[in-house]
JSON list of C-alpha atoms in Angstrom, two decimals:
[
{"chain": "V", "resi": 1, "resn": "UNK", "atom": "CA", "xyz": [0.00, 0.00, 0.00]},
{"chain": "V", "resi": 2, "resn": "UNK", "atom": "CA", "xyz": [1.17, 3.29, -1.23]},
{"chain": "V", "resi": 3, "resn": "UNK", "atom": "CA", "xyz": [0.98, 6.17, 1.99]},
{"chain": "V", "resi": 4, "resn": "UNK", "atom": "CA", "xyz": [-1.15, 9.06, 0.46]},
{"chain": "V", "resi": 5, "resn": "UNK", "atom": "CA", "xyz": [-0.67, 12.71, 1.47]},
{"chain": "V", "resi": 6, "resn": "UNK", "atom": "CA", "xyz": [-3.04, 11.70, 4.94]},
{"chain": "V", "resi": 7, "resn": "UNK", "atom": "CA", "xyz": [-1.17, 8.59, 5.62]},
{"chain": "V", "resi": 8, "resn": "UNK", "atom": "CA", "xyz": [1.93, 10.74, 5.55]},
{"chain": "V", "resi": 9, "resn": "UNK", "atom": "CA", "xyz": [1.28, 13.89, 7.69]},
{"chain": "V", "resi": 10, "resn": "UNK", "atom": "CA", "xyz": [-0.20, 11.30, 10.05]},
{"chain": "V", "resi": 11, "resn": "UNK", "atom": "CA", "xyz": [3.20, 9.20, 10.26]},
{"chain": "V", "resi": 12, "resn": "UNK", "atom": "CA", "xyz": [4.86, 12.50, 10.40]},
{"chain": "V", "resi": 13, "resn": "UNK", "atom": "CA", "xyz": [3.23, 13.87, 13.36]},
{"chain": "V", "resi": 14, "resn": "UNK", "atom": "CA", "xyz": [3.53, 10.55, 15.33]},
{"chain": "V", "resi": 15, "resn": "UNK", "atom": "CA", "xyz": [7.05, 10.84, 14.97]},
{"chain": "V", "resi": 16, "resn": "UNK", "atom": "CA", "xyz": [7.86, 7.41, 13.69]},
{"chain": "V", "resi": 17, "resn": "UNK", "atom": "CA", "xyz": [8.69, 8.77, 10.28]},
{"chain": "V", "resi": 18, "resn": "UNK", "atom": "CA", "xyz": [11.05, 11.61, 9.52]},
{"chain": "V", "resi": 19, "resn": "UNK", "atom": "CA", "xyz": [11.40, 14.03, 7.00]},
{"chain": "V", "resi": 20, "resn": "UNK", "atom": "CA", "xyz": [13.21, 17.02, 8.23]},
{"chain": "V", "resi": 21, "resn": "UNK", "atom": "CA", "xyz": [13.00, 20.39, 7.41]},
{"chain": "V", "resi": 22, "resn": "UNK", "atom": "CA", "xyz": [10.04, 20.83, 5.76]},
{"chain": "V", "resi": 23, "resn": "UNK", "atom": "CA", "xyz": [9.69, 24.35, 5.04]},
{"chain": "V", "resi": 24, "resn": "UNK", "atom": "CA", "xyz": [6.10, 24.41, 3.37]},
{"chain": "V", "resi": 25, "resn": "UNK", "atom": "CA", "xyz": [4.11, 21.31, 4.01]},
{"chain": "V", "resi": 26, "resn": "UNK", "atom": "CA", "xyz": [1.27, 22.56, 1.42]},
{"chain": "V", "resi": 27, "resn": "UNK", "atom": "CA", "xyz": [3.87, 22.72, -1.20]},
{"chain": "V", "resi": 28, "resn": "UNK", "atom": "CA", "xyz": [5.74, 20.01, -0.13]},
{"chain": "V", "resi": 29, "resn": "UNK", "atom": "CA", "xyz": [3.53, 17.27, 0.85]},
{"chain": "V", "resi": 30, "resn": "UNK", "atom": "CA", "xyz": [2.07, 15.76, -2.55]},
{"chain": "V", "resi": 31, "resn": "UNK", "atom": "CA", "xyz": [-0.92, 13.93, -2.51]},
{"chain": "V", "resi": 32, "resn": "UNK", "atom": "CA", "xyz": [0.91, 10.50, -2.34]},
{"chain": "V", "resi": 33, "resn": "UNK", "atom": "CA", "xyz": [4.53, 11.82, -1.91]},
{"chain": "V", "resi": 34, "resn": "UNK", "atom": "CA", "xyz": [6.86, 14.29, -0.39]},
{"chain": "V", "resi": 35, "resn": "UNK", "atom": "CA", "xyz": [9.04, 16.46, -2.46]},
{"chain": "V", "resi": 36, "resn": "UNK", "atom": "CA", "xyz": [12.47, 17.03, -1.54]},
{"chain": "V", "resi": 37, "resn": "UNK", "atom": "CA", "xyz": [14.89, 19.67, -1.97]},
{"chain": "V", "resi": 38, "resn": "UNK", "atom": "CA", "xyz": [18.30, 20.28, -3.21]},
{"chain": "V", "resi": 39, "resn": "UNK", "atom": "CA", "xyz": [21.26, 20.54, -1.27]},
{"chain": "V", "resi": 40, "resn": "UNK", "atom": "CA", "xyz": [24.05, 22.94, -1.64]},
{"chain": "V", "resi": 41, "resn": "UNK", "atom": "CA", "xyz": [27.40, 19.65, -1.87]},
{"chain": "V", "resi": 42, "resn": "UNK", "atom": "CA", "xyz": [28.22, 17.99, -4.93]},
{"chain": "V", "resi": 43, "resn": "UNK", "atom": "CA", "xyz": [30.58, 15.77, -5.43]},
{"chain": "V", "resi": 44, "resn": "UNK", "atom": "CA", "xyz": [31.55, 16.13, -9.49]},
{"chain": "V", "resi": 45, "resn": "UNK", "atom": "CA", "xyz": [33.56, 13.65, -10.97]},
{"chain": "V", "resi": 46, "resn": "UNK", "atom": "CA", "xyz": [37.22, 14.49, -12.12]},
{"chain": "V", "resi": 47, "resn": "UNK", "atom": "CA", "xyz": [38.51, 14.29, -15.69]},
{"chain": "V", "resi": 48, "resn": "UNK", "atom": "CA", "xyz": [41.31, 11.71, -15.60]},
{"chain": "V", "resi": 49, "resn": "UNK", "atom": "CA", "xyz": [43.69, 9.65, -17.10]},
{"chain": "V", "resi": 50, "resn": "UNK", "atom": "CA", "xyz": [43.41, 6.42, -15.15]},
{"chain": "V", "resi": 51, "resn": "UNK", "atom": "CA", "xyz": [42.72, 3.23, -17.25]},
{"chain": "V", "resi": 52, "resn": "UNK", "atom": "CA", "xyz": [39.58, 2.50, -14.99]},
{"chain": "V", "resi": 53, "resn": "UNK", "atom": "CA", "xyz": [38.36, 2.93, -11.37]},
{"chain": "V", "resi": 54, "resn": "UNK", "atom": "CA", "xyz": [38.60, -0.64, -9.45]},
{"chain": "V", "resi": 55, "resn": "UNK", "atom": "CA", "xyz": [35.30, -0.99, -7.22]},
{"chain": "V", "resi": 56, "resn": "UNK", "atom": "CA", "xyz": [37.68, -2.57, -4.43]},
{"chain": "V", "resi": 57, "resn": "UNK", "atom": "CA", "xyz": [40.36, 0.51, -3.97]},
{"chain": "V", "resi": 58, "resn": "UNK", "atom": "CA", "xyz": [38.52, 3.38, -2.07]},
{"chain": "V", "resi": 59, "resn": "UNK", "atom": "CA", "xyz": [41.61, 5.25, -2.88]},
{"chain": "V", "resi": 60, "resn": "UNK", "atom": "CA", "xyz": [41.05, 5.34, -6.56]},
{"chain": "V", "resi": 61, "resn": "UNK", "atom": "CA", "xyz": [37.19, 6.34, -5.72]},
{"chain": "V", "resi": 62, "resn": "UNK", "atom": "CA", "xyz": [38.20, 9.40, -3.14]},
{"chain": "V", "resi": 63, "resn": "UNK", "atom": "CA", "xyz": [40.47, 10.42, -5.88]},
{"chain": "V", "resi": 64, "resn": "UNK", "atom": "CA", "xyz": [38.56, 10.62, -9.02]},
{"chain": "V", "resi": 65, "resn": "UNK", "atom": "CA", "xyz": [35.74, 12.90, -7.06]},
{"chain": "V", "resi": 66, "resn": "UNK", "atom": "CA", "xyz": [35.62, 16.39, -5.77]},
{"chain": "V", "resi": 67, "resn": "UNK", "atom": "CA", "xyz": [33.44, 18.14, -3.84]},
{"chain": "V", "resi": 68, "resn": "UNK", "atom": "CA", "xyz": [31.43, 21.49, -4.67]},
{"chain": "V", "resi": 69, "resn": "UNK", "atom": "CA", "xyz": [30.01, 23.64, -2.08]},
{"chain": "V", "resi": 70, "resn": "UNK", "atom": "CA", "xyz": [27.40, 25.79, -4.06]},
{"chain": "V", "resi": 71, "resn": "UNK", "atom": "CA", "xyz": [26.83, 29.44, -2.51]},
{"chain": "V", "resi": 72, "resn": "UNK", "atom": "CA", "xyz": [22.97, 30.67, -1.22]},
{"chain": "V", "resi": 73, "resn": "UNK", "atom": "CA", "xyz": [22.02, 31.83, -4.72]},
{"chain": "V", "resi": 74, "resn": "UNK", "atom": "CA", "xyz": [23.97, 30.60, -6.81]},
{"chain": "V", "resi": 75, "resn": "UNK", "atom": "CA", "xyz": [23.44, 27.61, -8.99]},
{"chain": "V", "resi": 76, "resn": "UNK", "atom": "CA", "xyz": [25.08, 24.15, -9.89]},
{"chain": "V", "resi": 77, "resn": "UNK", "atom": "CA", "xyz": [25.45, 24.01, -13.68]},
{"chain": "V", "resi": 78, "resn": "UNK", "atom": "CA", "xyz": [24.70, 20.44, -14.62]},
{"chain": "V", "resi": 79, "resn": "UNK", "atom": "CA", "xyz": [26.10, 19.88, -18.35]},
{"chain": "V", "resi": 80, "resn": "UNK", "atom": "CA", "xyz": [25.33, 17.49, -20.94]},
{"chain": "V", "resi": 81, "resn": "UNK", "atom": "CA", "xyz": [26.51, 14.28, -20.28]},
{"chain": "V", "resi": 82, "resn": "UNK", "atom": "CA", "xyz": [27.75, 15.18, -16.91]},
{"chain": "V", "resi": 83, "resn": "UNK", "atom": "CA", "xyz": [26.79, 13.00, -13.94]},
{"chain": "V", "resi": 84, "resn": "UNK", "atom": "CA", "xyz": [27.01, 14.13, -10.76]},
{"chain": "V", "resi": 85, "resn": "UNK", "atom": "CA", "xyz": [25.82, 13.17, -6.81]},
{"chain": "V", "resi": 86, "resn": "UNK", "atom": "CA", "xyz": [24.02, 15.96, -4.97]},
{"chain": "V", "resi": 87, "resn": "UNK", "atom": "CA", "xyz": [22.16, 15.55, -1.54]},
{"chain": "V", "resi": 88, "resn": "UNK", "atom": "CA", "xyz": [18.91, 16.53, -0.46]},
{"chain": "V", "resi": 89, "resn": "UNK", "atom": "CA", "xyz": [18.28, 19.56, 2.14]},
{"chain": "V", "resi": 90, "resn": "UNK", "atom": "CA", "xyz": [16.06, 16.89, 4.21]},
{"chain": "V", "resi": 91, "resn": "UNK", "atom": "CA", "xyz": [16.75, 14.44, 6.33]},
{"chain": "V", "resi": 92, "resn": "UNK", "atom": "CA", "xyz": [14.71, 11.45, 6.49]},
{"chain": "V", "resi": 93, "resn": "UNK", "atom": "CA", "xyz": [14.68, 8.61, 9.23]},
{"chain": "V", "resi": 94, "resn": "UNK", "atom": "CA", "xyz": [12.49, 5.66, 7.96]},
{"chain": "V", "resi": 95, "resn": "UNK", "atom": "CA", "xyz": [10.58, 3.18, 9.90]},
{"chain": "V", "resi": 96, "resn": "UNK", "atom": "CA", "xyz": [10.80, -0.38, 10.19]},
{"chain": "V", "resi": 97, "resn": "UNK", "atom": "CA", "xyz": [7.93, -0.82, 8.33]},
{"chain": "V", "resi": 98, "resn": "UNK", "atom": "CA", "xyz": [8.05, 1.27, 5.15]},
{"chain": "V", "resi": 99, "resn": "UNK", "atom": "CA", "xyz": [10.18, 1.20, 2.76]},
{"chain": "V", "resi": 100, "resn": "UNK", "atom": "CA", "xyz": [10.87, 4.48, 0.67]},
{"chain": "V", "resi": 101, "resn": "UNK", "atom": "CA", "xyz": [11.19, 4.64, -3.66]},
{"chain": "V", "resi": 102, "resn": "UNK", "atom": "CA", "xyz": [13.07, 8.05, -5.12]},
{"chain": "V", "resi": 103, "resn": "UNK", "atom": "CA", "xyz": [12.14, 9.43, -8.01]},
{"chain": "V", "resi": 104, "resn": "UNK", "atom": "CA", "xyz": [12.44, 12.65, -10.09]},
{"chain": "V", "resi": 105, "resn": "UNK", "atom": "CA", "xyz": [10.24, 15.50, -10.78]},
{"chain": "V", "resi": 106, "resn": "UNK", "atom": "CA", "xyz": [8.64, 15.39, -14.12]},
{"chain": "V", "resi": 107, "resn": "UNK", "atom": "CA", "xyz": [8.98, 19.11, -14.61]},
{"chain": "V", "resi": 108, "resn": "UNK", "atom": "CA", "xyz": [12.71, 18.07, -14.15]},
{"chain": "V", "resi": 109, "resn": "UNK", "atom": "CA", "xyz": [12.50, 14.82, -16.18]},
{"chain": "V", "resi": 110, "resn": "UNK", "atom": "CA", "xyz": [11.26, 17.16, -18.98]},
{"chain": "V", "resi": 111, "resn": "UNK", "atom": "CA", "xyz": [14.23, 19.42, -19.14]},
{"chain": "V", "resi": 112, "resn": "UNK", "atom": "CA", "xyz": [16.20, 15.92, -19.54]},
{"chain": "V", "resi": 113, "resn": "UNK", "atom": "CA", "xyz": [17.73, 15.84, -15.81]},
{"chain": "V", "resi": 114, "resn": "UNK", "atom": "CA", "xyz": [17.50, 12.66, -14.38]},
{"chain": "V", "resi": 115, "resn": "UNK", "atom": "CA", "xyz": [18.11, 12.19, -9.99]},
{"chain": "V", "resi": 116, "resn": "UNK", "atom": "CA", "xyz": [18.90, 8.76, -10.11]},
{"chain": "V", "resi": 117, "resn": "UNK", "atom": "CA", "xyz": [20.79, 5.89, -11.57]},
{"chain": "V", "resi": 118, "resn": "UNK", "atom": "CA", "xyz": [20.14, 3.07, -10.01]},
{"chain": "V", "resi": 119, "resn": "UNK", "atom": "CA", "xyz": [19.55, 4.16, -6.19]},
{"chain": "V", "resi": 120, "resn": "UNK", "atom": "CA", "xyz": [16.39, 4.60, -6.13]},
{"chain": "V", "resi": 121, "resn": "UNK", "atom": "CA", "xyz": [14.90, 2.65, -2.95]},
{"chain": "V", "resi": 122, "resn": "UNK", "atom": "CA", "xyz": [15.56, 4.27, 1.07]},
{"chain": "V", "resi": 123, "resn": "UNK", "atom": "CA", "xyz": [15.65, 0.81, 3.00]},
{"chain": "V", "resi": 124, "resn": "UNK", "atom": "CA", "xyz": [13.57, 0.45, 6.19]},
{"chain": "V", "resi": 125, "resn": "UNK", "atom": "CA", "xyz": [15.47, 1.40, 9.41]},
{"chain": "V", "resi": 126, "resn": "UNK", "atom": "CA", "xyz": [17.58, 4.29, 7.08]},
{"chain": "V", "resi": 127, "resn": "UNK", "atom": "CA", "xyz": [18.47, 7.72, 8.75]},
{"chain": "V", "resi": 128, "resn": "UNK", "atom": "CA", "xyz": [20.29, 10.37, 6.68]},
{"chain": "V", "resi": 129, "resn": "UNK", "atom": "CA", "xyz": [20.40, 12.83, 4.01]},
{"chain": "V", "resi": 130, "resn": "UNK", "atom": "CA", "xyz": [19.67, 11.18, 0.63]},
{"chain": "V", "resi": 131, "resn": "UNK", "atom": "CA", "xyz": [22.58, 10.85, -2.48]},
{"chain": "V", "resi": 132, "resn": "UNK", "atom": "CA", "xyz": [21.35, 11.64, -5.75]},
{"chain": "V", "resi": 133, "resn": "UNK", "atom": "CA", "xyz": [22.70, 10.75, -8.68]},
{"chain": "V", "resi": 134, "resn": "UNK", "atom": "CA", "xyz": [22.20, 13.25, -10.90]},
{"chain": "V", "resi": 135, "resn": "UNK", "atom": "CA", "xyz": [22.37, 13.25, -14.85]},
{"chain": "V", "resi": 136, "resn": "UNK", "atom": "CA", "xyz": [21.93, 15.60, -17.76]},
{"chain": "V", "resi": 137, "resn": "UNK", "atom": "CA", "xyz": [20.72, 13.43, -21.01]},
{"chain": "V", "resi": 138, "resn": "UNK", "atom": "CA", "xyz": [20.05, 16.77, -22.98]},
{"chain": "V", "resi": 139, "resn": "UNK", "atom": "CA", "xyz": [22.05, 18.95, -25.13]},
{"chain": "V", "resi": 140, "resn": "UNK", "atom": "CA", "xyz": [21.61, 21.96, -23.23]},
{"chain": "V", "resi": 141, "resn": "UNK", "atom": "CA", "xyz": [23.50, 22.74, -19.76]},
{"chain": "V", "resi": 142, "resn": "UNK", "atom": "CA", "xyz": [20.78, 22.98, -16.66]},
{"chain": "V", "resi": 143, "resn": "UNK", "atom": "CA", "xyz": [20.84, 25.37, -13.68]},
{"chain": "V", "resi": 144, "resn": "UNK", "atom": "CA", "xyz": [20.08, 23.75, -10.32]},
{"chain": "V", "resi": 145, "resn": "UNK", "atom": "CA", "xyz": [19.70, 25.69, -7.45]},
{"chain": "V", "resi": 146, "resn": "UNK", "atom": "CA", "xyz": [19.97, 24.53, -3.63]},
{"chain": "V", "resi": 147, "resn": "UNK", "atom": "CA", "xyz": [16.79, 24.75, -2.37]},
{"chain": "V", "resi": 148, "resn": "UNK", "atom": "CA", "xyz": [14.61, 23.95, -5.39]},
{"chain": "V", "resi": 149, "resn": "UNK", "atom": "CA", "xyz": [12.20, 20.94, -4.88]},
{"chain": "V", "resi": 150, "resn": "UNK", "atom": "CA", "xyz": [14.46, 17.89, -7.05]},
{"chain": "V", "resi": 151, "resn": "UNK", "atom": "CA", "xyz": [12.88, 14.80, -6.05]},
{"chain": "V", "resi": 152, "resn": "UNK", "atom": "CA", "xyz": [10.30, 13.24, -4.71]},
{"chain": "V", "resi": 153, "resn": "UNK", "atom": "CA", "xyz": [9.96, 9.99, -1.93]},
{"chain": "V", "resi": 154, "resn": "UNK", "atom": "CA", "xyz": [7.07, 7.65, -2.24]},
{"chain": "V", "resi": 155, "resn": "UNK", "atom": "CA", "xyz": [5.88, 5.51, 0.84]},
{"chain": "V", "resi": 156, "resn": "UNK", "atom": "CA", "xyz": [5.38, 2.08, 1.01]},
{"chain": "V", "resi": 157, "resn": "UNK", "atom": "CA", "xyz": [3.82, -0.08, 3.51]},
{"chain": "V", "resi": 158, "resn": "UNK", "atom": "CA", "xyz": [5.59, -3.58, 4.27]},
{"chain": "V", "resi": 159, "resn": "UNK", "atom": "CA", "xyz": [3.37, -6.61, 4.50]},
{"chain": "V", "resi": 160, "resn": "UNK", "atom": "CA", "xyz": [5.47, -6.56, 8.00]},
{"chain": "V", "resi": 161, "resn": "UNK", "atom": "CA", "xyz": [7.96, -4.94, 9.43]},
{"chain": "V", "resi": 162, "resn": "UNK", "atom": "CA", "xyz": [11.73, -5.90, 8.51]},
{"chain": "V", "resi": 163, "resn": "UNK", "atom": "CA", "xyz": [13.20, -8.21, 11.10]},
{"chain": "V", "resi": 164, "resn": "UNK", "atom": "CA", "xyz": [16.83, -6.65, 10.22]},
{"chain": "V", "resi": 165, "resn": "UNK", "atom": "CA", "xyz": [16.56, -2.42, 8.93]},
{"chain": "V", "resi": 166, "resn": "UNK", "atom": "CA", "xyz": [19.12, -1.12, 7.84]},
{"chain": "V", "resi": 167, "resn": "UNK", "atom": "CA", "xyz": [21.81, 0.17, 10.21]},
{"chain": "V", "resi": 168, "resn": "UNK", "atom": "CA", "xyz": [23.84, -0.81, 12.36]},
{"chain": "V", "resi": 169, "resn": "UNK", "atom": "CA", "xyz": [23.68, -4.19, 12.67]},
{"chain": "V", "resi": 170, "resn": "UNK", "atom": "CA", "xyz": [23.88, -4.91, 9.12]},
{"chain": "V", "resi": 171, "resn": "UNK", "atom": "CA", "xyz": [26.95, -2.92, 8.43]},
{"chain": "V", "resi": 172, "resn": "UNK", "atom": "CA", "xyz": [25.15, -0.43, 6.73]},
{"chain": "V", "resi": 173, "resn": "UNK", "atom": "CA", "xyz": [27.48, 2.11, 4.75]},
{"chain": "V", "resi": 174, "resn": "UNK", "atom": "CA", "xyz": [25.42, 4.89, 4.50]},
{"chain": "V", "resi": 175, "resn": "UNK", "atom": "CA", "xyz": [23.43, 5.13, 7.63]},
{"chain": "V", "resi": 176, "resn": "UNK", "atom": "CA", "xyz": [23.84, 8.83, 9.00]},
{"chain": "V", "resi": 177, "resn": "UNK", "atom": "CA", "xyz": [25.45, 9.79, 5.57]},
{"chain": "V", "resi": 178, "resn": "UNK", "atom": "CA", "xyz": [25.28, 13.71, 5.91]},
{"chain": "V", "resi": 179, "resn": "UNK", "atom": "CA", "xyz": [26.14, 15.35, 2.18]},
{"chain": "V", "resi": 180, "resn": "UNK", "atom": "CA", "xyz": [26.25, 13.39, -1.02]},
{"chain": "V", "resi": 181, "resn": "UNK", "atom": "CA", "xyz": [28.48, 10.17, -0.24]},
{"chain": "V", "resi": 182, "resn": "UNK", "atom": "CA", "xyz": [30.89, 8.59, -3.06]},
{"chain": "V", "resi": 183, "resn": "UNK", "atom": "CA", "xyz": [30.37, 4.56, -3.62]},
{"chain": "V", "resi": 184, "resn": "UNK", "atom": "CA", "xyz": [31.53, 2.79, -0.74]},
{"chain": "V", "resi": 185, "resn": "UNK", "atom": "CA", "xyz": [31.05, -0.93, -2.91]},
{"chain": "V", "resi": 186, "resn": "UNK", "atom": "CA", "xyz": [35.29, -1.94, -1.82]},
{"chain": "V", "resi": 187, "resn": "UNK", "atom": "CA", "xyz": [33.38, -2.75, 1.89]},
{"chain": "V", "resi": 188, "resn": "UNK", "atom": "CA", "xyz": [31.68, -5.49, -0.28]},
{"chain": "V", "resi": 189, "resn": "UNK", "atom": "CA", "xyz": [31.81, -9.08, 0.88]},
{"chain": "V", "resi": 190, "resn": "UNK", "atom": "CA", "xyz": [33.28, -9.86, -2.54]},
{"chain": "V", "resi": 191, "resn": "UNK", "atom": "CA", "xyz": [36.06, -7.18, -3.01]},
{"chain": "V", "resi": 192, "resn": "UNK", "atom": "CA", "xyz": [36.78, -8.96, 0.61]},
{"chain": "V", "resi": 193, "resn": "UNK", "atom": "CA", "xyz": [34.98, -6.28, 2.70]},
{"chain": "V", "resi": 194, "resn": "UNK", "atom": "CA", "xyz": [32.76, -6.98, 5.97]},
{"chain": "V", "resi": 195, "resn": "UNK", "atom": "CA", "xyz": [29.35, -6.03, 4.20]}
]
């Protein structure tokens, strides 16, 4: 069951689900959905001359990305081809027993940005600012400004609640993530990691 725009000011105000700030709840809260904004970090990915990034070496993954802090005001240009991860402005903490799906505005998806790759579900038991992975398939170059409503989360109800959320106890590398977060995929059980 998908929460609609009661479901969701109802979890909100009980507390057991998290979305935090919302500035304008009439504006934000959609009538099956809350839209999330933009944060002001970026990490772009460098131009470089390396013959390819190996999933297992975090330093070959801290190297080839930078981060951009973008100024109250100003915008992120995001250019043709380019793929970048932003963050949102909210943080979300989600319960045990939903289970969240990202996806991109379609007054967004019309102007040929995309928010996500292949990220797009927020596991029960998740706390944190959300990465997005943000794409331009156009030809022309896109403004994005921090603070702008980017994407959107979409709540849905578990048949039950998980027996193991994500956090802690899993190994979870992105629990509390606070800013866009580069791939952490070397802590892997298979590139002989602990997750």
């Amino acid at each position: 069951m998908i929460l609609s725009d009661a479901d969701i000011l109802r979890r909100l105000e009980e507390g057991d689900l998290v979305v935090e700030p919302i500035d304008d709840p009439a504006l934000q809260i959609q009538p099956a959905s809350v839209d999330l904004r933009l944060g002001e970090r970026f990490l772009e990915f460098r131009r470089t001359n390396i013959p390819c990034i190996h999933p297992d070496s975090a330093g070959e993954v801290e190297e080839y990305v930078s981060e951009t802090v973008v100024a109250n005001g100003d915008d992120f240009i995001l250019h043709p081809g380019d793929f970048v991860l932003g963050t949102t402005t909210e943080r979300v903490e989600i319960p045990r027993d939903l289970i969240a799906h990202v996806q991109g505005r379609s007054s967004l998806g019309r102007l040929a940005v995309v928010v996500h790759a292949t990220a797009g579900v927020v596991d029960p038991g998740y706390r944190g600012q959300i990465t997005l992975e943000l794409s331009n398939l156009g030809t022309a170059p896109v403004a994005l400004s921090p603070g702008m409503r980017i994407s959107q989360l979409i709540f849905t109800e578990l048949s039950s609640p998980a027996d193991r959320p994500y956090g802690a106890e899993r190994g979870s590398k992105y629990q509390d993530q606070d800013g866009p977060q580069a791939s952490r995929i070397g802590g892997d059980t298979e590139f002989d990691g602990d997750r």
